[in-house]
CSV table of N, CA and C in Angstrom, one decimal:
chain,number,residue,atom,x,y,z
F,6,GLY,N,0.8,-1.2,0.0
F,6,GLY,CA,0.0,0.0,0.0
F,6,GLY,C,0.8,1.3,0.0
F,7,HIS,N,0.2,2.3,0.3
F,7,HIS,CA,0.8,3.7,0.3
F,7,HIS,C,2.0,3.7,1.3
F,8,VAL,N,1.9,3.1,2.5
F,8,VAL,CA,3.0,3.2,3.4
F,8,VAL,C,4.2,2.4,2.9
F,9,ASN,N,4.0,1.3,2.3
F,9,ASN,CA,5.1,0.5,1.7
F,9,ASN,C,5.8,1.3,0.6
F,10,ASP,N,5.0,2.0,-0.2
F,10,ASP,CA,5.6,2.9,-1.3
F,10,ASP,C,6.5,3.9,-0.7
F,11,ILE,N,6.1,4.6,0.4
F,11,ILE,CA,6.9,5.6,1.1
F,11,ILE,C,8.2,5.0,1.6
F,12,HIS,N,8.1,3.8,2.2
F,12,HIS,CA,9.3,3.2,2.7
F,12,HIS,C,10.2,2.8,1.6
F,13,LYS,N,9.7,2.4,0.5
F,13,LYS,CA,10.6,2.0,-0.7
F,13,LYS,C,11.2,3.3,-1.2
F,14,GLN,N,10.5,4.4,-1.3
F,14,GLN,CA,11.1,5.7,-1.7
F,14,GLN,C,12.2,6.1,-0.8
F,15,ASP,N,11.9,5.9,0.5
F,15,ASP,CA,12.9,6.3,1.6
F,15,ASP,C,14.1,5.4,1.4
F,16,GLN,N,14.0,4.1,1.2
F,16,GLN,CA,15.1,3.2,1.0
F,16,GLN,C,16.0,3.7,-0.1
F,17,ALA,N,15.3,4.0,-1.3
F,17,ALA,CA,16.1,4.5,-2.5
F,17,ALA,C,16.8,5.8,-2.2
F,18,GLY,N,16.1,6.7,-1.5
F,18,GLY,CA,16.7,8.0,-1.2
F,18,GLY,C,17.9,7.9,-0.2
F,19,LEU,N,17.7,7.0,0.8
F,19,LEU,CA,18.8,6.8,1.8
F,19,LEU,C,20.0,6.2,1.1
F,20,ALA,N,19.7,5.2,0.2
F,20,ALA,CA,20.9,4.6,-0.5
F,20,ALA,C,21.7,5.6,-1.3
F,21,LYS,N,21.0,6.6,-1.9
F,21,LYS,CA,21.7,7.6,-2.6
F,21,LYS,C,22.4,8.5,-1.6
F,22,ALA,N,21.8,8.8,-0.5
F,22,ALA,CA,22.5,9.6,0.5
F,22,ALA,C,23.8,8.9,1.0
F,23,TYR,N,23.7,7.6,1.3
F,23,TYR,CA,24.9,6.9,1.7
F,23,TYR,C,26.0,6.9,0.6
F,24,ASN,N,25.6,7.0,-0.6
F,24,ASN,CA,26.6,7.0,-1.7
F,24,ASN,C,27.1,8.4,-2.1
F,25,SER,N,26.5,9.4,-1.5
F,25,SER,CA,26.9,10.8,-1.9
F,25,SER,C,28.1,11.2,-1.0
F,26,PRO,N,28.9,12.1,-1.5
F,26,PRO,CA,30.1,12.6,-0.8
F,26,PRO,C,29.8,13.1,0.6
F,27,ASP,N,28.7,13.9,0.7
F,27,ASP,CA,28.4,14.5,2.0
F,27,ASP,C,27.4,13.7,2.9
F,28,GLY,N,26.9,12.6,2.4
F,28,GLY,CA,25.9,11.8,3.1
F,28,GLY,C,24.5,12.4,3.0
F,29,ILE,N,24.3,13.3,2.1
F,29,ILE,CA,23.0,14.0,1.9
F,29,ILE,C,22.5,13.8,0.5
F,30,HIS,N,21.2,13.6,0.3
F,30,HIS,CA,20.6,13.5,-1.1
F,30,HIS,C,19.3,14.2,-1.0
F,31,VAL,N,19.1,15.2,-1.9
F,31,VAL,CA,17.8,15.9,-2.0
F,31,VAL,C,17.1,15.5,-3.3
F,32,GLU,N,15.8,15.2,-3.2
F,32,GLU,CA,15.0,14.8,-4.3
F,32,GLU,C,13.7,15.5,-4.1
F,33,GLY,N,13.4,16.5,-5.0
F,33,GLY,CA,12.1,17.3,-4.8
F,33,GLY,C,12.1,18.0,-3.5
F,34,ASN,N,11.1,17.7,-2.7
F,34,ASN,CA,10.9,18.4,-1.4
F,34,ASN,C,11.4,17.6,-0.2
F,35,VAL,N,12.2,16.5,-0.5
F,35,VAL,CA,12.6,15.6,0.5
F,35,VAL,C,14.2,15.6,0.6
F,36,MET,N,14.7,15.7,1.8
F,36,MET,CA,16.1,15.5,2.0
F,36,MET,C,16.3,14.2,2.7
F,37,TYR,N,17.3,13.4,2.2
F,37,TYR,CA,17.7,12.1,2.8
F,37,TYR,C,19.0,12.3,3.5
F,38,VAL,N,19.2,11.8,4.7
F,38,VAL,CA,20.4,12.0,5.5
F,38,VAL,C,20.9,10.6,5.9
F,39,ALA,N,22.1,10.3,5.5
F,39,ALA,CA,22.7,9.0,5.8
F,39,ALA,C,23.1,8.9,7.3
F,40,GLY,N,23.2,7.7,7.7
F,40,GLY,CA,23.8,7.5,9.1
F,40,GLY,C,25.3,7.4,9.1
F,41,THR,N,25.8,6.7,10.1
F,41,THR,CA,27.2,6.5,10.2
F,41,THR,C,27.8,5.7,9.0
F,42,ARG,N,28.9,6.2,8.5
F,42,ARG,CA,29.6,5.5,7.4
F,42,ARG,C,31.0,5.3,7.9
F,43,TRP,N,31.5,4.1,7.5
F,43,TRP,CA,32.8,3.7,8.0
F,43,TRP,C,33.9,3.9,6.9
F,44,THR,N,33.4,4.1,5.6
F,44,THR,CA,34.3,4.4,4.5
F,44,THR,C,33.7,5.5,3.7
F,45,THR,N,34.5,6.2,3.0
F,45,THR,CA,34.1,7.3,2.1
F,45,THR,C,33.5,6.6,0.9
F,46,PRO,N,32.4,7.1,0.3
F,46,PRO,CA,31.7,6.5,-0.8
F,46,PRO,C,32.6,6.5,-2.1
F,47,ASP,N,33.4,7.6,-2.3
F,47,ASP,CA,34.1,7.7,-3.5
F,47,ASP,C,35.5,7.0,-3.5
F,48,THR,N,36.2,7.1,-2.4
F,48,THR,CA,37.6,6.5,-2.4
F,48,THR,C,37.6,5.3,-1.5
F,49,HIS,N,36.6,5.0,-0.8
F,49,HIS,CA,36.5,3.9,0.1
F,49,HIS,C,37.5,3.9,1.2
F,50,GLU,N,38.1,5.0,1.5
F,50,GLU,CA,39.0,5.2,2.6
F,50,GLU,C,38.2,5.1,3.9
F,51,ILE,N,38.9,4.5,4.9
F,51,ILE,CA,38.3,4.4,6.2
F,51,ILE,C,38.2,5.7,6.9
F,52,THR,N,37.0,6.0,7.4
F,52,THR,CA,36.8,7.3,8.1
F,52,THR,C,36.2,7.1,9.5
F,53,VAL,N,36.7,7.8,10.5
F,53,VAL,CA,36.2,7.7,11.8
F,53,VAL,C,35.3,8.9,12.2
F,54,ARG,N,35.2,9.8,11.4
F,54,ARG,CA,34.5,11.1,11.7
F,54,ARG,C,33.1,10.8,12.2
F,55,ASP,N,32.3,10.0,11.4
F,55,ASP,CA,30.9,9.7,11.8
F,55,ASP,C,30.9,8.9,13.2
F,56,ALA,N,31.8,8.0,13.4
F,56,ALA,CA,31.9,7.2,14.6
F,56,ALA,C,32.1,8.2,15.8
F,57,ILE,N,33.0,9.1,15.6
F,57,ILE,CA,33.3,10.1,16.7
F,57,ILE,C,32.0,10.9,16.9
F,58,ASP,N,31.4,11.4,15.8
F,58,ASP,CA,30.2,12.2,16.0
F,58,ASP,C,29.0,11.4,16.6
F,59,ASP,N,29.0,10.1,16.5
F,59,ASP,CA,28.0,9.3,17.2
F,59,ASP,C,28.0,9.4,18.7
F,60,THR,N,29.2,9.7,19.2
F,60,THR,CA,29.4,9.8,20.7
F,60,THR,C,28.7,11.1,21.2
F,61,LEU,N,28.4,12.0,20.3
F,61,LEU,CA,27.7,13.3,20.7
F,61,LEU,C,26.2,13.1,20.9
F,62,ILE,N,25.6,12.1,20.2
F,62,ILE,CA,24.2,11.9,20.2
F,62,ILE,C,23.6,11.8,21.6
F,63,PRO,N,24.2,10.9,22.5
F,63,PRO,CA,23.6,10.8,23.9
F,63,PRO,C,23.7,12.1,24.7
F,64,PHE,N,24.5,13.0,24.3
F,64,PHE,CA,24.6,14.3,25.0
F,64,PHE,C,23.8,15.4,24.4
F,65,ASN,N,22.9,15.0,23.5
F,65,ASN,CA,22.0,16.0,22.9
F,65,ASN,C,22.8,17.1,22.1
F,66,MET,N,23.9,16.6,21.5
F,66,MET,CA,24.8,17.6,20.8
F,66,MET,C,24.9,17.3,19.3
F,67,VAL,N,23.8,16.7,18.7
F,67,VAL,CA,23.8,16.3,17.3
F,67,VAL,C,24.1,17.5,16.4
F,68,ASP,N,23.7,18.7,16.8
F,68,ASP,CA,24.0,19.9,16.0
F,68,ASP,C,25.5,20.2,15.9
F,69,HIS,N,26.3,19.5,16.6
F,69,HIS,CA,27.8,19.7,16.5
F,69,HIS,C,28.4,18.7,15.6
F,70,THR,N,27.6,17.8,15.0
F,70,THR,CA,28.2,16.8,14.1
F,70,THR,C,28.4,17.3,12.7
F,71,GLU,N,29.3,16.7,12.0
F,71,GLU,CA,29.6,17.0,10.6
F,71,GLU,C,28.3,16.8,9.7
F,72,ARG,N,27.6,15.7,10.0
F,72,ARG,CA,26.4,15.4,9.2
F,72,ARG,C,25.3,16.5,9.3
F,73,TYR,N,25.1,17.0,10.6
F,73,TYR,CA,24.2,18.0,10.8
F,73,TYR,C,24.6,19.3,10.0
F,74,LYS,N,25.8,19.7,10.1
F,74,LYS,CA,26.3,20.9,9.4
F,74,LYS,C,26.1,20.7,7.9
F,75,GLN,N,26.4,19.5,7.4
F,75,GLN,CA,26.2,19.2,6.0
F,75,GLN,C,24.7,19.4,5.6
F,76,ALA,N,23.8,18.9,6.4
F,76,ALA,CA,22.4,19.0,6.1
F,76,ALA,C,21.9,20.4,6.2
F,77,VAL,N,22.4,21.2,7.1
F,77,VAL,CA,22.0,22.6,7.2
F,77,VAL,C,22.5,23.3,5.9
F,78,THR,N,23.7,23.0,5.5
F,78,THR,CA,24.2,23.6,4.3
F,78,THR,C,23.4,23.3,3.1
F,79,ARG,N,22.9,22.1,3.0
F,79,ARG,CA,22.1,21.6,1.8
F,79,ARG,C,20.6,22.0,1.9
F,80,TRP,N,20.1,22.4,3.0
F,80,TRP,CA,18.7,22.7,3.2
F,80,TRP,C,18.3,23.9,2.4
F,81,THR,N,17.1,23.8,1.8
F,81,THR,CA,16.5,24.9,1.1
F,81,THR,C,15.1,25.0,1.6
F,82,PRO,N,14.5,26.2,1.5
F,82,PRO,CA,13.1,26.4,2.0
F,82,PRO,C,12.1,25.5,1.3
F,83,GLY,N,12.3,24.9,0.2
F,83,GLY,CA,11.4,24.0,-0.5
F,83,GLY,C,11.3,22.6,0.2
F,84,ILE,N,12.2,22.3,1.0
F,84,ILE,CA,12.3,21.0,1.6
F,84,ILE,C,11.2,20.9,2.8
F,85,THR,N,10.3,20.0,2.7
F,85,THR,CA,9.3,19.8,3.7
F,85,THR,C,9.4,18.6,4.6
F,86,THR,N,10.2,17.6,4.1
F,86,THR,CA,10.4,16.3,4.8
F,86,THR,C,11.9,16.0,4.8
F,87,ILE,N,12.3,15.5,6.0
F,87,ILE,CA,13.7,15.0,6.1
F,87,ILE,C,13.6,13.6,6.5
F,88,VAL,N,14.3,12.7,5.8
F,88,VAL,CA,14.3,11.3,6.1
F,88,VAL,C,15.7,10.9,6.5
F,89,GLY,N,15.9,10.3,7.7
F,89,GLY,CA,17.2,10.0,8.1
F,89,GLY,C,17.3,8.6,8.7
F,90,HIS,N,18.5,8.0,8.7
F,90,HIS,CA,18.8,6.7,9.3
F,90,HIS,C,19.9,6.8,10.3
F,91,SER,N,19.6,6.3,11.5
F,91,SER,CA,20.6,6.3,12.6
F,91,SER,C,21.1,7.7,12.9
F,92,LEU,N,22.4,8.0,12.7
F,92,LEU,CA,22.9,9.3,12.9
F,92,LEU,C,22.1,10.3,12.1
F,93,GLY,N,21.7,10.0,10.9
F,93,GLY,CA,20.9,10.8,10.0
F,93,GLY,C,19.5,11.0,10.6
F,94,ALA,N,19.0,10.1,11.4
F,94,ALA,CA,17.7,10.2,12.0
F,94,ALA,C,17.8,11.3,13.1
F,95,SER,N,18.9,11.3,13.9
F,95,SER,CA,19.1,12.3,14.9
F,95,SER,C,19.1,13.7,14.3
F,96,VAL,N,19.8,13.8,13.1
F,96,VAL,CA,19.9,15.0,12.4
F,96,VAL,C,18.5,15.5,11.9
F,97,ALA,N,17.7,14.6,11.4
F,97,ALA,CA,16.4,14.9,10.9
F,97,ALA,C,15.5,15.4,12.0
F,98,ALA,N,15.5,14.7,13.1
F,98,ALA,CA,14.7,15.0,14.2
F,98,ALA,C,15.1,16.4,14.8
F,99,ARG,N,16.4,16.7,14.9
F,99,ARG,CA,16.8,18.0,15.4
F,99,ARG,C,16.4,19.1,14.4
F,100,MET,N,16.4,18.8,13.1
F,100,MET,CA,16.1,19.9,12.2
F,100,MET,C,14.6,20.2,12.3
F,101,THR,N,13.7,19.3,12.7
F,101,THR,CA,12.3,19.6,12.9
F,101,THR,C,12.1,20.5,14.1
F,102,GLU,N,13.0,20.4,15.1
F,102,GLU,CA,12.9,21.3,16.3
F,102,GLU,C,13.2,22.7,15.9
F,103,TYR,N,14.0,23.0,14.9
F,103,TYR,CA,14.4,24.3,14.5
F,103,TYR,C,13.5,24.9,13.4
F,104,ASN,N,12.8,24.0,12.7
F,104,ASN,CA,12.0,24.4,11.6
F,104,ASN,C,10.6,23.8,11.7
F,105,VAL,N,9.6,24.7,12.1
F,105,VAL,CA,8.3,24.2,12.4
F,105,VAL,C,7.6,23.6,11.1
F,106,GLY,N,7.9,24.0,9.9
F,106,GLY,CA,7.3,23.5,8.7
F,106,GLY,C,7.8,22.2,8.2
F,107,ILE,N,8.8,21.6,8.9
F,107,ILE,CA,9.4,20.4,8.4
F,107,ILE,C,8.9,19.2,9.2
F,108,ASN,N,8.6,18.1,8.5
F,108,ASN,CA,8.3,16.8,9.1
F,108,ASN,C,9.5,15.8,8.9
F,109,ALA,N,9.6,14.8,9.7
F,109,ALA,CA,10.7,13.8,9.5
F,109,ALA,C,10.1,12.4,9.6
F,110,ARG,N,10.8,11.5,8.8
F,110,ARG,CA,10.6,10.1,8.9
F,110,ARG,C,12.0,9.5,9.2
F,111,VAL,N,12.1,8.9,10.4
F,111,VAL,CA,13.4,8.4,10.8
F,111,VAL,C,13.4,6.9,11.0
F,112,TYR,N,14.5,6.3,10.7
F,112,TYR,CA,14.7,4.9,10.8
F,112,TYR,C,15.9,4.6,11.7
F,113,ALA,N,15.6,3.6,12.7
F,113,ALA,CA,16.7,3.2,13.6
F,113,ALA,C,17.3,4.4,14.3
F,114,TRP,N,16.5,5.2,14.9
F,114,TRP,CA,16.9,6.4,15.6
F,114,TRP,C,17.5,6.1,17.0
F,115,PRO,N,18.7,6.5,17.2
F,115,PRO,CA,19.3,6.2,18.5
F,115,PRO,C,18.9,7.3,19.5
F,116,THR,N,17.7,7.1,20.1
F,116,THR,CA,17.2,8.1,21.0
F,116,THR,C,16.5,7.4,22.2
F,117,MET,N,16.3,8.1,23.3
F,117,MET,CA,15.5,7.7,24.4
F,117,MET,C,14.2,8.5,24.3
F,118,ARG,N,13.1,7.9,23.8
F,118,ARG,CA,11.9,8.7,23.6
F,118,ARG,C,10.7,7.8,24.0
F,119,VAL,N,9.8,8.4,24.7
F,119,VAL,CA,8.6,7.8,25.1
F,119,VAL,C,7.4,8.4,24.5
F,120,SER,N,7.4,9.8,24.5
F,120,SER,CA,6.2,10.5,23.9
F,120,SER,C,6.4,10.6,22.4
F,121,THR,N,5.4,10.9,21.7
F,121,THR,CA,5.4,11.1,20.3
F,121,THR,C,5.3,12.5,19.8
F,122,ASP,N,6.1,12.9,19.0
F,122,ASP,CA,6.0,14.2,18.3
F,122,ASP,C,5.3,13.9,16.9
F,123,PRO,N,4.2,14.4,16.7
F,123,PRO,CA,3.5,14.0,15.4
F,123,PRO,C,4.2,14.4,14.1
F,124,ARG,N,5.2,15.3,14.2
F,124,ARG,CA,6.0,15.6,13.1
F,124,ARG,C,7.1,14.7,12.8
F,125,VAL,N,7.4,13.8,13.7
F,125,VAL,CA,8.5,12.8,13.6
F,125,VAL,C,8.0,11.4,13.6
F,126,GLN,N,7.9,10.8,12.4
F,126,GLN,CA,7.5,9.4,12.4
F,126,GLN,C,8.7,8.5,12.5
F,127,SER,N,8.6,7.6,13.4
F,127,SER,CA,9.8,6.8,13.7
F,127,SER,C,9.6,5.3,13.5
F,128,PHE,N,10.6,4.6,12.9
F,128,PHE,CA,10.4,3.2,12.5
F,128,PHE,C,11.7,2.5,13.0
F,129,ARG,N,11.6,1.3,13.5
F,129,ARG,CA,12.7,0.5,14.0
F,129,ARG,C,12.4,-0.9,13.8
F,130,HIS,N,13.5,-1.7,13.7
F,130,HIS,CA,13.4,-3.2,13.6
F,130,HIS,C,13.5,-3.8,15.0
F,131,PHE,N,12.7,-4.8,15.2
F,131,PHE,CA,12.9,-5.6,16.5
F,131,PHE,C,14.3,-6.1,16.6
F,132,ALA,N,14.9,-6.1,17.7
F,132,ALA,CA,16.2,-6.5,18.1
F,132,ALA,C,17.3,-5.6,17.6
F,133,ASP,N,17.0,-4.4,17.2
F,133,ASP,CA,18.0,-3.4,16.9
F,133,ASP,C,18.4,-2.7,18.2
F,134,PRO,N,19.7,-3.0,18.6
F,134,PRO,CA,20.1,-2.4,19.9
F,134,PRO,C,20.3,-0.9,19.9
F,135,ILE,N,20.6,-0.3,18.7
F,135,ILE,CA,20.8,1.1,18.6
F,135,ILE,C,19.5,1.9,18.9
F,136,SER,N,18.4,1.4,18.4
F,136,SER,CA,17.1,2.2,18.5
F,136,SER,C,16.2,1.6,19.6
F,137,LEU,N,16.8,0.8,20.5
F,137,LEU,CA,16.0,0.1,21.5
F,137,LEU,C,15.2,1.0,22.4
F,138,PHE,N,15.6,2.2,22.7
F,138,PHE,CA,14.9,3.0,23.6
F,138,PHE,C,14.0,4.0,22.9
F,139,ASP,N,13.8,3.9,21.6
F,139,ASP,CA,12.8,4.7,20.9
F,139,ASP,C,11.4,4.0,21.1
F,140,ARG,N,10.8,4.3,22.2
F,140,ARG,CA,9.6,3.6,22.6
F,140,ARG,C,8.4,4.0,21.8
F,141,SER,N,8.5,5.1,21.1
F,141,SER,CA,7.3,5.5,20.3
F,141,SER,C,7.4,5.1,18.8
F,142,ALA,N,8.5,4.3,18.5
F,142,ALA,CA,8.7,3.9,17.1
F,142,ALA,C,7.7,2.8,16.7
F,143,SER,N,7.4,2.7,15.5
F,143,SER,CA,6.7,1.6,14.9
F,143,SER,C,7.7,0.5,14.7
F,144,THR,N,7.5,-0.7,15.3
F,144,THR,CA,8.5,-1.7,15.2
F,144,THR,C,8.1,-2.9,14.3
F,145,SER,N,9.0,-3.3,13.5
F,145,SER,CA,8.8,-4.4,12.6
F,145,SER,C,9.9,-5.4,12.6
F,146,LEU,N,9.7,-6.6,12.0
F,146,LEU,CA,10.8,-7.6,11.9
F,146,LEU,C,11.7,-7.2,10.8
F,147,PRO,N,13.1,-7.4,11.0
F,147,PRO,CA,14.0,-7.0,10.0
F,147,PRO,C,13.9,-8.0,8.8
F,148,ASP,N,14.3,-7.6,7.6
F,148,ASP,CA,14.3,-8.5,6.5
F,148,ASP,C,15.7,-9.0,6.2
F,149,SER,N,16.7,-8.8,7.1
F,149,SER,CA,18.0,-9.2,6.9
F,149,SER,C,18.6,-9.6,8.2
F,150,LEU,N,19.9,-10.0,8.3
F,150,LEU,CA,20.5,-10.3,9.5
F,150,LEU,C,21.0,-9.0,10.3
F,151,ASN,N,20.8,-7.8,9.6
F,151,ASN,CA,21.2,-6.6,10.3
F,151,ASN,C,19.9,-5.9,10.7
F,152,PRO,N,19.6,-6.0,12.0
F,152,PRO,CA,18.4,-5.3,12.5
F,152,PRO,C,18.5,-3.7,12.5
F,153,HIS,N,19.7,-3.2,12.3
F,153,HIS,CA,19.9,-1.8,12.3
F,153,HIS,C,19.8,-1.2,10.8
F,154,ALA,N,19.5,-2.0,9.9
F,154,ALA,CA,19.4,-1.6,8.5
F,154,ALA,C,18.3,-0.6,8.2
F,155,PHE,N,18.4,0.2,7.1
F,155,PHE,CA,17.4,1.1,6.7
F,155,PHE,C,16.4,0.5,5.7
F,156,THR,N,16.6,-0.8,5.4
F,156,THR,CA,15.8,-1.5,4.5
F,156,THR,C,14.8,-2.4,5.2
F,157,GLY,N,13.8,-2.9,4.5
F,157,GLY,CA,12.8,-3.9,5.1
F,157,GLY,C,11.7,-3.4,5.9
F,158,TYR,N,11.3,-2.1,5.7
F,158,TYR,CA,10.2,-1.6,6.5
F,158,TYR,C,8.9,-1.6,5.7
């Protein structure tokens, strides 16, 4: 149905974000924000920048991460939805806090959340340790051996 179509579009957009140099892909009015990457998409060199930035998330400091700064740089007023995975989910959710007209769909969000913000739709896979404490997420079974994947929703 409609929801599966949205998830498939999100999967395709997130795959493009993971393969872009800055971890961001914009398509129409939607910005896609990649999560933690261990290698650069162009040269496949090992990078630890995202892993270091991941340590800022529990301290509510996502706006100090490189990915957040990249998303702010790429943001334009026509963007109405931000889709993010993992670190990118934290970026997307934070951007909704600063921009009232933006909604977010987030996958495998590393957050401790009980209440629901209607502008942030959250999805996670059962057994994903990273998003375990996102209690307001819609939870489904993973379609692969990686429960933290952005696919299979």
